[in-house]
Coordinates of C-alpha atoms in Angstrom, one line a residue:
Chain A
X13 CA -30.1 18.5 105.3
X14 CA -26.9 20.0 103.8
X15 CA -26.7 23.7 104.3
X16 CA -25.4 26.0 101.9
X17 CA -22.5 28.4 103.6
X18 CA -21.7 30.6 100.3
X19 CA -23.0 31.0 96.8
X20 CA -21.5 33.4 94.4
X21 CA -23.5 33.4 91.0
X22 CA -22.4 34.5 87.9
X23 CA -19.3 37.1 89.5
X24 CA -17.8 39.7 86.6
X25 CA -15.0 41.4 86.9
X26 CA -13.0 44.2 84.6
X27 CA -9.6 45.5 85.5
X28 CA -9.4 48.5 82.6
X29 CA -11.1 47.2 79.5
X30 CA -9.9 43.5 80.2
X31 CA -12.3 41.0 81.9
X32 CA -10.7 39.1 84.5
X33 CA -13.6 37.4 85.5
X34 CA -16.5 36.3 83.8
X35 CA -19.5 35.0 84.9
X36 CA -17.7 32.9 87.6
X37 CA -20.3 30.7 90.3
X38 CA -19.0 28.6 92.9
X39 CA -20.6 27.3 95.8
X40 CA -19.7 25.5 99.1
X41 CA -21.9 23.6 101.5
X42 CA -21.2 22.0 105.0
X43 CA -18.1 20.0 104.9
X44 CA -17.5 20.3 101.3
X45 CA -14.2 20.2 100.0
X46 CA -14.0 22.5 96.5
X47 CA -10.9 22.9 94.9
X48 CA -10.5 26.3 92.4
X49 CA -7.8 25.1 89.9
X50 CA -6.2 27.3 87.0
X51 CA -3.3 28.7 85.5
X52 CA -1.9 31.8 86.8
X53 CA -3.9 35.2 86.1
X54 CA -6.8 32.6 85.3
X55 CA -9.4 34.7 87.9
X56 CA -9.0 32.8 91.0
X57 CA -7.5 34.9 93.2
X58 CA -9.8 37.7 91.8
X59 CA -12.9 35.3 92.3
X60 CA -11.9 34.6 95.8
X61 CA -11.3 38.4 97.0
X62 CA -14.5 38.8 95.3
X63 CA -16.1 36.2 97.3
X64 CA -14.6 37.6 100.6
X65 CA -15.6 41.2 99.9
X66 CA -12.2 42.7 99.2
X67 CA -12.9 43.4 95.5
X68 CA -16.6 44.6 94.0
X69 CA -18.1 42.6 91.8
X70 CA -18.8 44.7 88.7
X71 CA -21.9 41.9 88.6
X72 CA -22.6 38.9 90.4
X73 CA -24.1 37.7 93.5
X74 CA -22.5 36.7 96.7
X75 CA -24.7 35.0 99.4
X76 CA -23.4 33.3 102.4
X77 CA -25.7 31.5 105.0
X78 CA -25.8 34.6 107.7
X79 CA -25.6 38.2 107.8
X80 CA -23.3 37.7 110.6
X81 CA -20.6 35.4 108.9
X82 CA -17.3 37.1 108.5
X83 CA -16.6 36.1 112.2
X84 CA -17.4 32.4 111.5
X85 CA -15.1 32.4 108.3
X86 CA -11.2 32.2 107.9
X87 CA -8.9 32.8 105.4
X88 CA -5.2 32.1 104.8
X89 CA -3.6 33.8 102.0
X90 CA -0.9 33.2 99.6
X91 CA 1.4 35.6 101.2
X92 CA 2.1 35.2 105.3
X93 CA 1.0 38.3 107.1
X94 CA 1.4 38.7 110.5
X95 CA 2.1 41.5 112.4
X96 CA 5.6 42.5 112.4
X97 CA 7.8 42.5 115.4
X98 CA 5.0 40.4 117.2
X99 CA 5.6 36.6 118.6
X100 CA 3.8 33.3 117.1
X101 CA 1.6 33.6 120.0
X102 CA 1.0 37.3 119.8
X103 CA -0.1 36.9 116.8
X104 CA -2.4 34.1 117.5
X105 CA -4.1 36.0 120.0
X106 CA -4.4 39.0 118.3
X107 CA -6.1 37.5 115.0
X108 CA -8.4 35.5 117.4
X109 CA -9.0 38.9 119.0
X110 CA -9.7 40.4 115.8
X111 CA -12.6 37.7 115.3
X112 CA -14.3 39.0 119.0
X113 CA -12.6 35.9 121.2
X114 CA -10.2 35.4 123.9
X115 CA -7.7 32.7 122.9
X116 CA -7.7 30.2 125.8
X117 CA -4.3 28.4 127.1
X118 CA -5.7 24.9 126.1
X119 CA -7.2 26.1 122.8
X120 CA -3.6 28.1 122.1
X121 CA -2.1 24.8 122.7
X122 CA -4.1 22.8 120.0
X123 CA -3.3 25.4 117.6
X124 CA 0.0 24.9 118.0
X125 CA 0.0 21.1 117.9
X126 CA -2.3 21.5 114.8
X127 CA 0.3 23.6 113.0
X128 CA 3.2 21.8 114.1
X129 CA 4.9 25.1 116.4
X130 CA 5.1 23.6 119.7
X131 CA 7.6 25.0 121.5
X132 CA 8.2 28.2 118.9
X133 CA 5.2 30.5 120.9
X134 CA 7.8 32.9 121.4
X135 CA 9.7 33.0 118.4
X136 CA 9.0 36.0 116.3
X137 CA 6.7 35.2 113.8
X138 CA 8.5 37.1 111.1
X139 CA 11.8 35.1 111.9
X140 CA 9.9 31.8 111.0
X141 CA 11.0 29.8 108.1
X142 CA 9.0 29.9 104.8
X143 CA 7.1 26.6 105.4
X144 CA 6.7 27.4 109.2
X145 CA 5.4 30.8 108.2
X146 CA 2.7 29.1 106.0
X147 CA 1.7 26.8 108.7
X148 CA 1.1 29.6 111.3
X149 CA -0.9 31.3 108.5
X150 CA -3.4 28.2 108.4
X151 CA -3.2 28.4 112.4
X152 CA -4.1 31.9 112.3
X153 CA -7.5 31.1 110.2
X154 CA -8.3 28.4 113.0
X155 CA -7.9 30.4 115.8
X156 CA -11.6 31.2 115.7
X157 CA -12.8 27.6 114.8
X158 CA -14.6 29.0 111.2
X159 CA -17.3 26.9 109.7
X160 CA -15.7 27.9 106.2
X161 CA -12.7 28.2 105.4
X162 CA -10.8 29.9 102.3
X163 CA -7.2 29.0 101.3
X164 CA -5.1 30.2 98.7
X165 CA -2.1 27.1 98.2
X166 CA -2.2 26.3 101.3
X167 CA 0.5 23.5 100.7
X168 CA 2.9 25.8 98.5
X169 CA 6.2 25.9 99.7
X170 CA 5.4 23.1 102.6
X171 CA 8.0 19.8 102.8
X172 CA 6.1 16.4 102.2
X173 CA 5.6 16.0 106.1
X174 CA 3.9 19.1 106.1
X175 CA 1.8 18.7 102.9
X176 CA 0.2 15.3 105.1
X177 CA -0.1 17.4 107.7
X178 CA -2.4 19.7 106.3
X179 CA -4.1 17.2 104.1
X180 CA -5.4 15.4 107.0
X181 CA -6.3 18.7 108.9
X182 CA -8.5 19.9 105.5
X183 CA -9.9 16.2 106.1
X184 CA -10.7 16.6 109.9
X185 CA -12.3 19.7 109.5
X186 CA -14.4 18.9 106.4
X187 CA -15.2 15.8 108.4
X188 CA -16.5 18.2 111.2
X189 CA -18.5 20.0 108.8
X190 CA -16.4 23.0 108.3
X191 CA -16.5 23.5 104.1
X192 CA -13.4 24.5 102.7
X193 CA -12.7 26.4 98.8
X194 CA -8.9 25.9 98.4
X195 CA -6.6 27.0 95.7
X196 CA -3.8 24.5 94.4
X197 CA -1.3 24.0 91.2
X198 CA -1.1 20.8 92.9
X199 CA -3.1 18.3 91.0
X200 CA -2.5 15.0 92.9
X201 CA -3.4 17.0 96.0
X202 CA -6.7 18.3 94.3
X203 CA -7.2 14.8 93.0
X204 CA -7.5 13.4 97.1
X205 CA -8.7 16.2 99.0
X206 CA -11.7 17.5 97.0
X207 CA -15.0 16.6 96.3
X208 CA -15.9 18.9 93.5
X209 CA -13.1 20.7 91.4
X210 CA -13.5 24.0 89.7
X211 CA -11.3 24.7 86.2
X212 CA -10.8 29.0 85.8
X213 CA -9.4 29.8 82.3
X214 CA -9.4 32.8 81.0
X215 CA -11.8 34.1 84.0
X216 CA -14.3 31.8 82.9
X217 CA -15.5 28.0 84.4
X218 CA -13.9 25.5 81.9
X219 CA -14.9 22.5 83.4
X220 CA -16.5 21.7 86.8
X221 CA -17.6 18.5 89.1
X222 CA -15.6 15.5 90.9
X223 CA -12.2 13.9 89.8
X224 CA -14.0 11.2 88.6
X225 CA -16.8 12.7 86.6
X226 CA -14.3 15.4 84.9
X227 CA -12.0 12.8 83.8
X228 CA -15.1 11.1 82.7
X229 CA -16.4 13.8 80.5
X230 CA -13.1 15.4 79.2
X231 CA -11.6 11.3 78.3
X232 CA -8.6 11.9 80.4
X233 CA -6.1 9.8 82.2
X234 CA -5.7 12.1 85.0
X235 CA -6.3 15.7 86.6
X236 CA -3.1 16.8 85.4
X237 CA -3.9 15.7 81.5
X238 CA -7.5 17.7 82.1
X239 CA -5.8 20.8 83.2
X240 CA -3.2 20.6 80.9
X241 CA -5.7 20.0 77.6
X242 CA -8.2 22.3 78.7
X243 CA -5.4 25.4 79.8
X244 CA -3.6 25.2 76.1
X245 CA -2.0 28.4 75.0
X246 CA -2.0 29.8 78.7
X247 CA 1.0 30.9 80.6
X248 CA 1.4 28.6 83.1
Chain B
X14 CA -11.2 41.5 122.8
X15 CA -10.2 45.6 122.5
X16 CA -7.9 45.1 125.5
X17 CA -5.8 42.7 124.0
X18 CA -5.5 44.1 120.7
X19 CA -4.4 47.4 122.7
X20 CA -1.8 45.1 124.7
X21 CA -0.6 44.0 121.6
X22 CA -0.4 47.2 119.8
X23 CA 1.6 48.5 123.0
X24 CA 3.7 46.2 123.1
X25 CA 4.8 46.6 119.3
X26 CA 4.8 50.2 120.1
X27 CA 7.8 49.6 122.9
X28 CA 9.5 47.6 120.3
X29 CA 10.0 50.8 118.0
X30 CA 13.2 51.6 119.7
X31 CA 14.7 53.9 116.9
X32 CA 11.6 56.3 117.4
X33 CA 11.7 56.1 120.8
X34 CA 14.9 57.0 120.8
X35 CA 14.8 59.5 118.6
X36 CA 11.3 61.0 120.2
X37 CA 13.1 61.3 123.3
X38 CA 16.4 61.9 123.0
X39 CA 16.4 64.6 120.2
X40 CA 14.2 67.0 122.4
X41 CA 15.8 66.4 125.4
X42 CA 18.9 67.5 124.0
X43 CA 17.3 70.6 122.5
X44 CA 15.9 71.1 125.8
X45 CA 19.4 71.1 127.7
X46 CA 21.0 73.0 125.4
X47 CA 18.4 76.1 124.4
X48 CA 17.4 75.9 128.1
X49 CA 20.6 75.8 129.6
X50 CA 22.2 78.9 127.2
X51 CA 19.3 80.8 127.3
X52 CA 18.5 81.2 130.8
X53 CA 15.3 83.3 131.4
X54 CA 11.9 81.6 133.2
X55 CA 9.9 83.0 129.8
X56 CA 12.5 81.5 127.3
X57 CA 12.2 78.2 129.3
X58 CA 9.0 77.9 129.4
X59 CA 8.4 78.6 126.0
X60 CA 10.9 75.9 125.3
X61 CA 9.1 73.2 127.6
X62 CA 5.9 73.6 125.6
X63 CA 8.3 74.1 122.1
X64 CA 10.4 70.7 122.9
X65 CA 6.8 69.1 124.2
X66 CA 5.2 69.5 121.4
X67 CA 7.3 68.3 118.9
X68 CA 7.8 65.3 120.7
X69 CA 4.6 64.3 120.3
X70 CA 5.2 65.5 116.5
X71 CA 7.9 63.4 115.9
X72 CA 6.5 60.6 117.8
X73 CA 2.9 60.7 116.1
X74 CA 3.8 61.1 112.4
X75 CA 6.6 59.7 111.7
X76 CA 6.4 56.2 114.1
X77 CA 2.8 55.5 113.1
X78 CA 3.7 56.3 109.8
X79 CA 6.2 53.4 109.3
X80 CA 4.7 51.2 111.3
X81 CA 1.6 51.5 109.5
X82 CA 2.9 50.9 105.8
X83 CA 5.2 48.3 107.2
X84 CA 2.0 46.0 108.3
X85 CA -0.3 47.2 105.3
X86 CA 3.0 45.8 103.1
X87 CA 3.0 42.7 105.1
X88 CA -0.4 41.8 104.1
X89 CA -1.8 42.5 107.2
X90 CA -5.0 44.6 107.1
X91 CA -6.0 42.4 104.0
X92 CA -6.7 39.9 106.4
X93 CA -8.1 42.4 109.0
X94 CA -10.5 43.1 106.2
X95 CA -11.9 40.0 106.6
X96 CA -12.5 39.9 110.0
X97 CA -15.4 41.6 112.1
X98 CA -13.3 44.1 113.5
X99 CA -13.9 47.5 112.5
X100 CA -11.8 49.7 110.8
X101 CA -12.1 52.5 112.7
X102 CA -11.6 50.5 115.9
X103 CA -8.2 49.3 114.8
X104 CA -7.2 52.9 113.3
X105 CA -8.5 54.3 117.3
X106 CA -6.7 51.4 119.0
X107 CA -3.8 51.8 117.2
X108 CA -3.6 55.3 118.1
X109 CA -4.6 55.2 121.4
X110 CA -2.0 52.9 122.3
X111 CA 1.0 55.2 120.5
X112 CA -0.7 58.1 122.5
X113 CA 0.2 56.2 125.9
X114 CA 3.7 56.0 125.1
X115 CA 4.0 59.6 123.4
X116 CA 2.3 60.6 126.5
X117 CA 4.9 58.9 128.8
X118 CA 7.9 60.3 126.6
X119 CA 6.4 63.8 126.6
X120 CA 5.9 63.3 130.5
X121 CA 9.9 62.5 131.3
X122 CA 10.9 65.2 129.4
X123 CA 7.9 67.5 130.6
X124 CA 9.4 66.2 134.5
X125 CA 13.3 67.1 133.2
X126 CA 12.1 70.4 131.9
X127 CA 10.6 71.5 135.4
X128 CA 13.6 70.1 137.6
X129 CA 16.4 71.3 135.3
X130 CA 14.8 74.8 135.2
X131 CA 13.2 74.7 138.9
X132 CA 9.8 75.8 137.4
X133 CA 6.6 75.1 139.5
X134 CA 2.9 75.3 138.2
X135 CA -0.6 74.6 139.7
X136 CA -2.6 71.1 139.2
X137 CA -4.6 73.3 137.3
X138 CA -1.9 74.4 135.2
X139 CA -0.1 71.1 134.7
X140 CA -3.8 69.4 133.9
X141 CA -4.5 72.0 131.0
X142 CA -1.1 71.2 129.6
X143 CA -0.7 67.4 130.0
X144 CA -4.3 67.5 128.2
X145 CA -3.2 69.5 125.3
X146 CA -0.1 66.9 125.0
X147 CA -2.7 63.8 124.9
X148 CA -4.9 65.8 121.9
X149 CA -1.5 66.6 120.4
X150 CA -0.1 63.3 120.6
X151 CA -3.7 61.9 119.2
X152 CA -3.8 64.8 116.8
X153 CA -0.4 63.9 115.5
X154 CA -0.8 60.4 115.5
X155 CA -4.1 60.0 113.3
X156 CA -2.1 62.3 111.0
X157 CA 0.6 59.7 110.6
X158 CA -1.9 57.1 110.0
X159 CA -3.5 59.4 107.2
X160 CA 0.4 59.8 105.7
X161 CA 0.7 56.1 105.7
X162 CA -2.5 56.0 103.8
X163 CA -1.6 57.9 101.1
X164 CA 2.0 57.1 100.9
X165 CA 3.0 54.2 98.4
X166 CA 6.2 53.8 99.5
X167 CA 8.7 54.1 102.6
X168 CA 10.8 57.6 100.5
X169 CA 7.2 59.2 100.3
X170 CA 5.7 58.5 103.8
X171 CA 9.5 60.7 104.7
X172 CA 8.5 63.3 101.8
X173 CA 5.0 63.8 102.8
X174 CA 5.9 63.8 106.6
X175 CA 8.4 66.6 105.7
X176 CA 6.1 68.4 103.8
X177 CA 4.0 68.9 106.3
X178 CA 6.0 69.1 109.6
X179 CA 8.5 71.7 108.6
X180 CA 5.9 74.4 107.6
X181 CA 4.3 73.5 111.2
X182 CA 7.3 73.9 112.8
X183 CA 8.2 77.2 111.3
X184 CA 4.6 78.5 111.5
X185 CA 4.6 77.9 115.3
X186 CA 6.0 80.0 118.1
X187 CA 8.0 76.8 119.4
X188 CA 11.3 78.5 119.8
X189 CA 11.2 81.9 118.7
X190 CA 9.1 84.5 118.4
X191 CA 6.9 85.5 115.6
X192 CA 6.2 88.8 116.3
X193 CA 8.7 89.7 113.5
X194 CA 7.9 87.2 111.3
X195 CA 6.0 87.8 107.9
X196 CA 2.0 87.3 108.2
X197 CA 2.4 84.6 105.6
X198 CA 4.7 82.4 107.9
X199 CA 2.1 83.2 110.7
X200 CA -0.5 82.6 108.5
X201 CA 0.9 79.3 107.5
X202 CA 0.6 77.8 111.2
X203 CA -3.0 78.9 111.5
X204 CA -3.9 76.2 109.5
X205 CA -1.4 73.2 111.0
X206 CA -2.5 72.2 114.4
X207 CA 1.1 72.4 115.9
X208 CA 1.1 76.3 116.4
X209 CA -2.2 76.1 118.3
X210 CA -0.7 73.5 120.3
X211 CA 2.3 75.6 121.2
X212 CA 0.1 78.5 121.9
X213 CA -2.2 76.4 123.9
X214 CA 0.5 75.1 126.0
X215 CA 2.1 78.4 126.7
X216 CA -1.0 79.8 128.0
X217 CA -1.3 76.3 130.1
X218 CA 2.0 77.1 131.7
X219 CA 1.5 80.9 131.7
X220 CA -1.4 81.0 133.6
X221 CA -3.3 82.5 131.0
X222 CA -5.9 79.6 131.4
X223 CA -9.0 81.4 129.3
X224 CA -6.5 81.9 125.9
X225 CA -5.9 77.8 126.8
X226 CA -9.8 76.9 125.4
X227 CA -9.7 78.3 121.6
X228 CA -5.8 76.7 120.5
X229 CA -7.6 73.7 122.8
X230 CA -10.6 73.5 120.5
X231 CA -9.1 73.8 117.5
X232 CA -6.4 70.7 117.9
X233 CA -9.8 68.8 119.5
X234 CA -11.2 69.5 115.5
X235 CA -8.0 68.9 114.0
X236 CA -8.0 65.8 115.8
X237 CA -11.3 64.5 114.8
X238 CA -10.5 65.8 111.1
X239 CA -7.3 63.7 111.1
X240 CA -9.3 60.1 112.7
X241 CA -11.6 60.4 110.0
X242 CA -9.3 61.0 107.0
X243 CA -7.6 58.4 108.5
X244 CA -10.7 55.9 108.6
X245 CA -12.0 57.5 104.7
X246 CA -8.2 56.9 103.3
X247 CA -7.6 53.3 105.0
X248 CA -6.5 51.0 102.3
X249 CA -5.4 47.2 102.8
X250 CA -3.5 46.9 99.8
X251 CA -0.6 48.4 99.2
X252 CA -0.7 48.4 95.6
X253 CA -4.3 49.7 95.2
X254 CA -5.0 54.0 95.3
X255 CA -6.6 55.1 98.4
X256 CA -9.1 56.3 97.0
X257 CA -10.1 52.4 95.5
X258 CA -13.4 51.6 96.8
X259 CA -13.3 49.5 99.9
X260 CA -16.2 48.5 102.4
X261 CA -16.9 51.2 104.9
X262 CA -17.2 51.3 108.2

C-alpha cells in the first residue's frame, strides 16, 4: 500500500487584512510527483513554508507520516544559501551534519556526480555560477537521502543540459519512492515530470489532478492554455 | 555530527581575517604604547586585564555580529529551520567555536603583556584570569548574536554595537580610574558585564582572589542572559521582526 508522507488540509493564511492563502490542501504519497503551479504572489511559496513549519497556519492541518520527519525531508529553495566563505564540500558536510549524519567519501562523491560538481569540492560555494549554485542547492537536500523532498523552481536559471539533468534525477528518486512537491513557471516541464498538478490563484486551488484529466475538464490544448485561461487578470 | 559543525564554524571563524586583525592588532598596539609610556607594575597590570578584555569585546560583538546577519541574509538559517538541529545548538556551537579563537587572540596578547612587562603570576592566578576571558569572550559573543538578531541591516548591527560597547567601555575601569568619576558613569558599568570583567580580572592578577568570585558570577549570569536572548530573538528571515513567531526550541 501507498503511504501517505504529508497532508495539509484546508491551510489559511492572512498577511494584514489580505488572505494569501485560502483553504489550500495538498498532499503527497510515496513516489509521487506533484507539481504546485501559479502565478506569482498566487500562495505557493506561502503554502509551502506553511507546509514546512516556517509560517503558522492561521488554520489548517499539516500531517506528515512521522513525528520524527524533518530529518527524513529536504528542501531546496528558490534562493541558494549556503554558508558563506565555506567550500562546495563544506557545505555539503555541514548540511548533512545538520540532518544528524556523517557524509561519507563515497556518498560525497555521488553527490557530486549527481549535481554535476565533480572536481569543484573545493571551490567556494559562493563563487559558483548561478546555475551551478542551483545545482549544489538540490545536492544539499540530497545529502541526507530524504523520502520527501520540497523544491521551489528547481530548474530556474539552469541551461537545457542541466534542466535533463535534474528531470531525470526528480524521476530516479520518485522511482525510488522518494515523493517530491515541486514549484515551476515551467509548463512543459510540469507537463513530464508530474503526476498530479496543483493550480494556486489568488491563494485558492483553481484546478487540480493529472495533465491529462485537467486538460480534459478545462477543454484545453495544453498546460500552458489551462494556466493561462484559468490565471486571467493576474500579474504574471 | 556537533564536531563537524564546530570544525566548520572554526574554520569560517579563521577566515574572518579583518576581525582578526583588528581583535588583535588594535589592543596590542594599545598595549605597547600605554604599557610602554606608563611604566608602573599597577598601571600595567591594569592595562593587561583593560586591553584583555576588550579584545574579547571587540572580537565577540562585532565578528559574530556580521557574520551572523551575513548567513541569516544568505538564506541560511531558513534552511537550518528545516532541519533537526536545534536552534540553540547552532547559536552554542557557533559561539563556542568564536570563543576558541577569541580565547587564542586574548592568550598572545595576554603572553606579550607578561614578557613585554616581565610580570609573573601563580597558576592559580593566571587560571582565575584565563577563566574570566573564556566567560567574557562567551559573554560577549552571545551578545553579538543577540545584536545580529535584532539588527535589520549591516549600519544598525554598527549603531547598536556602538550603543552598547562605548557606555561599557567608559563605565569600566579598563584604563583609568574611576575613583573620580561621577556615580552615574560608575553606575552605568554596573549594569554592562565589561566592568565586572575588568574588575574580575584585576583581582585575578592582583591576588585579590576572594573579590575574583562576585564580578565572576555576575558575567557567568550575564552570560546565560545573553545565550538565551540570543535563542528567544533568533530569526531566519531577514525580512521578518524578531519578535515574529517562530518554532521554539
Amino acid at each position: 500500500m501507498i503511504k501517505s508522507l504529508v497532508q495539509a488540509k484546508g491551510l489559511v493564511k492572512h498577511y494584514g487584512e489580505r488572505k494569501v492563502v485560502d483553504g489550500v490542501s495538498i498532499q503527497a504519497a510515496e513516489g509521487e510527483i506533484i507539481a504546485i503551479i501559479g502565478p506569482n504572489g498566487a500562495g505557493k511559496s506561502t503554502s509551502m513554508d506553511m507546509m514546512l513549519g516556517l509560517r503558522k497556519a492561521d488554520a489548517g492541518t499539516v500531517t506528515y507520516w512521522e513525528e520524527n520527519y524533518r530529518s527524513q525531508v529536504g528542501v531546496q529553495l528558490q534562493d541558494t544559501p549556503f554558508f558563506p566563505g565555506m567550500t562546495v564540500m563544506q557545505n555539503l558536510r555541514m548540511f548533512a551534519a545538520f540532518y544528524g549524519q556523517k557524509l561519507s567519501r563515497q556518498r560525497s562523491i555521488e553527490l557530486l556526480a549527481i549535481s554535476g560538481l565533480q572536481g569543484m569540492e573545493k571551490l567556494e560555494a559562493s563563487r559558483l555560477s548561478g546555475g551551478q549554485q542551483k545545482r549544489l542547492a538540490i545536492a544539499l537536500t540530497l545529502a541526507h537521502s530524504p523520502k520527501l523532498l520540497f523544491l521551489d523552481e528547481p530548474t530556474a536559471a539552469l541551461d537545457p543540459r542541466a534542466r535533463r539533468d535534474i528531470h531525470e534525477l526528480i524521476r530516479e528518486l520518485s522511482a525510488k519512492g522518494t515523493a517530491i512537491i515541486f514549484t515551476s513557471h515551467d509548463m512543459e516541464e510540469v507537463g513530464k515530470l508530474a503526476d498530479r498538478i496543483l493550480l494556486i490563484d489568488k491563494g485558492k486551488v483553481a484546478a487540480e489532478g493529472t495533465a491529462g484529466e485537467l486538460l480534459m475538464q478545462h477543454q484545453s490544448e495544453t498546460l500552458e492554455e489551462l494556466y493561462l485561461n484559468k490565471t486571467m487578470g493576474a500579474v504574471i | 555530527m556537533k564536531s563537524t559543525i564546530f570544525a566548520a564554524m572554526l574554520g569560517l571563524t579563521l577566515k574572518d581575517k579583518i576581525t582578526l586583525f583588528y581583535s588583535l592588532i588594535f589592543p596590542l598596539a594599545l598595549l605597547i604604547g600605554l604599557g610602554m609610556y606608563f611604566d608602573t607594575p599597577e598601571y600595567q597590570e591594569k592595562l593587561i586585564a583593560g586591553v584583555t578584555a576588550l579584545g574579547a569585546l571587540f572580537w565577540g560583538v562585532q565578528g559574530i555580529a556580521f557574520q551572523v546577519y551575513q548567513q541569516r541574509s544568505r538564506g541560511v538559517y531558513k534552511l537550518l529551520m528545516m532541519t533537526p538541529f536545534s536552534i540553540l545548538s547552532f547559536i552554542l556551537t557557533v559561539t563556542l567555536a568564536r570563543t576558541v579563537v577569541g580565547l587564542a587572540i586574548n592568550g598572545i596578547i595576554l603572553a606579550t603583556g607578561l614578557l613585554l612587562f616581565g610580570l609573573t603570576y601563580s597558576i592559580v592566578n593566571l587560571l582565575l584570569f584565563t577563566g574570566l576571558l573564556l566567560l567574557g569572550t562567551l559573554c560577549f559573543t552571545a551578545l553579538g548574536f543577540v545584536i545580529a538578531n535584532l539588527a535589520s541591516n549591516e549600519g544598525q548591527i554598527n549603531s547598536l554595537s556602538n550603543l552598547l560597547q562605548i557606555p561599557m567601555i567608559f563605565g569600566s575601569s579598563a584604563f583609568y580610574s574611576l575613583e573620580q568619576a561621577p556615580a552615574w558613569i560608575k553606575l552605568t558599568g554596573e549594569f554592562f558585564p565589561f566592568a565586572h570583567m575588568i574588575n574580575g580580572q584585576t583581582a585575578a592578577l592582583t591576588g585579590q582572589l576572594t573579590e575574583v568570585l562576585v564580578p565572576m558570577s555576575l558575567l557567568f549570569l550575564f552570560t546565560v542572559l545573553f545565550v538565551v536572548l540570543a535563542a528567544v530573538t533568533f530569526r531566519w528571515d531577514s525580512r521578518t521582526s524578531f519578535l515574529a513567531i517562530r518554532r521554539q526550541y
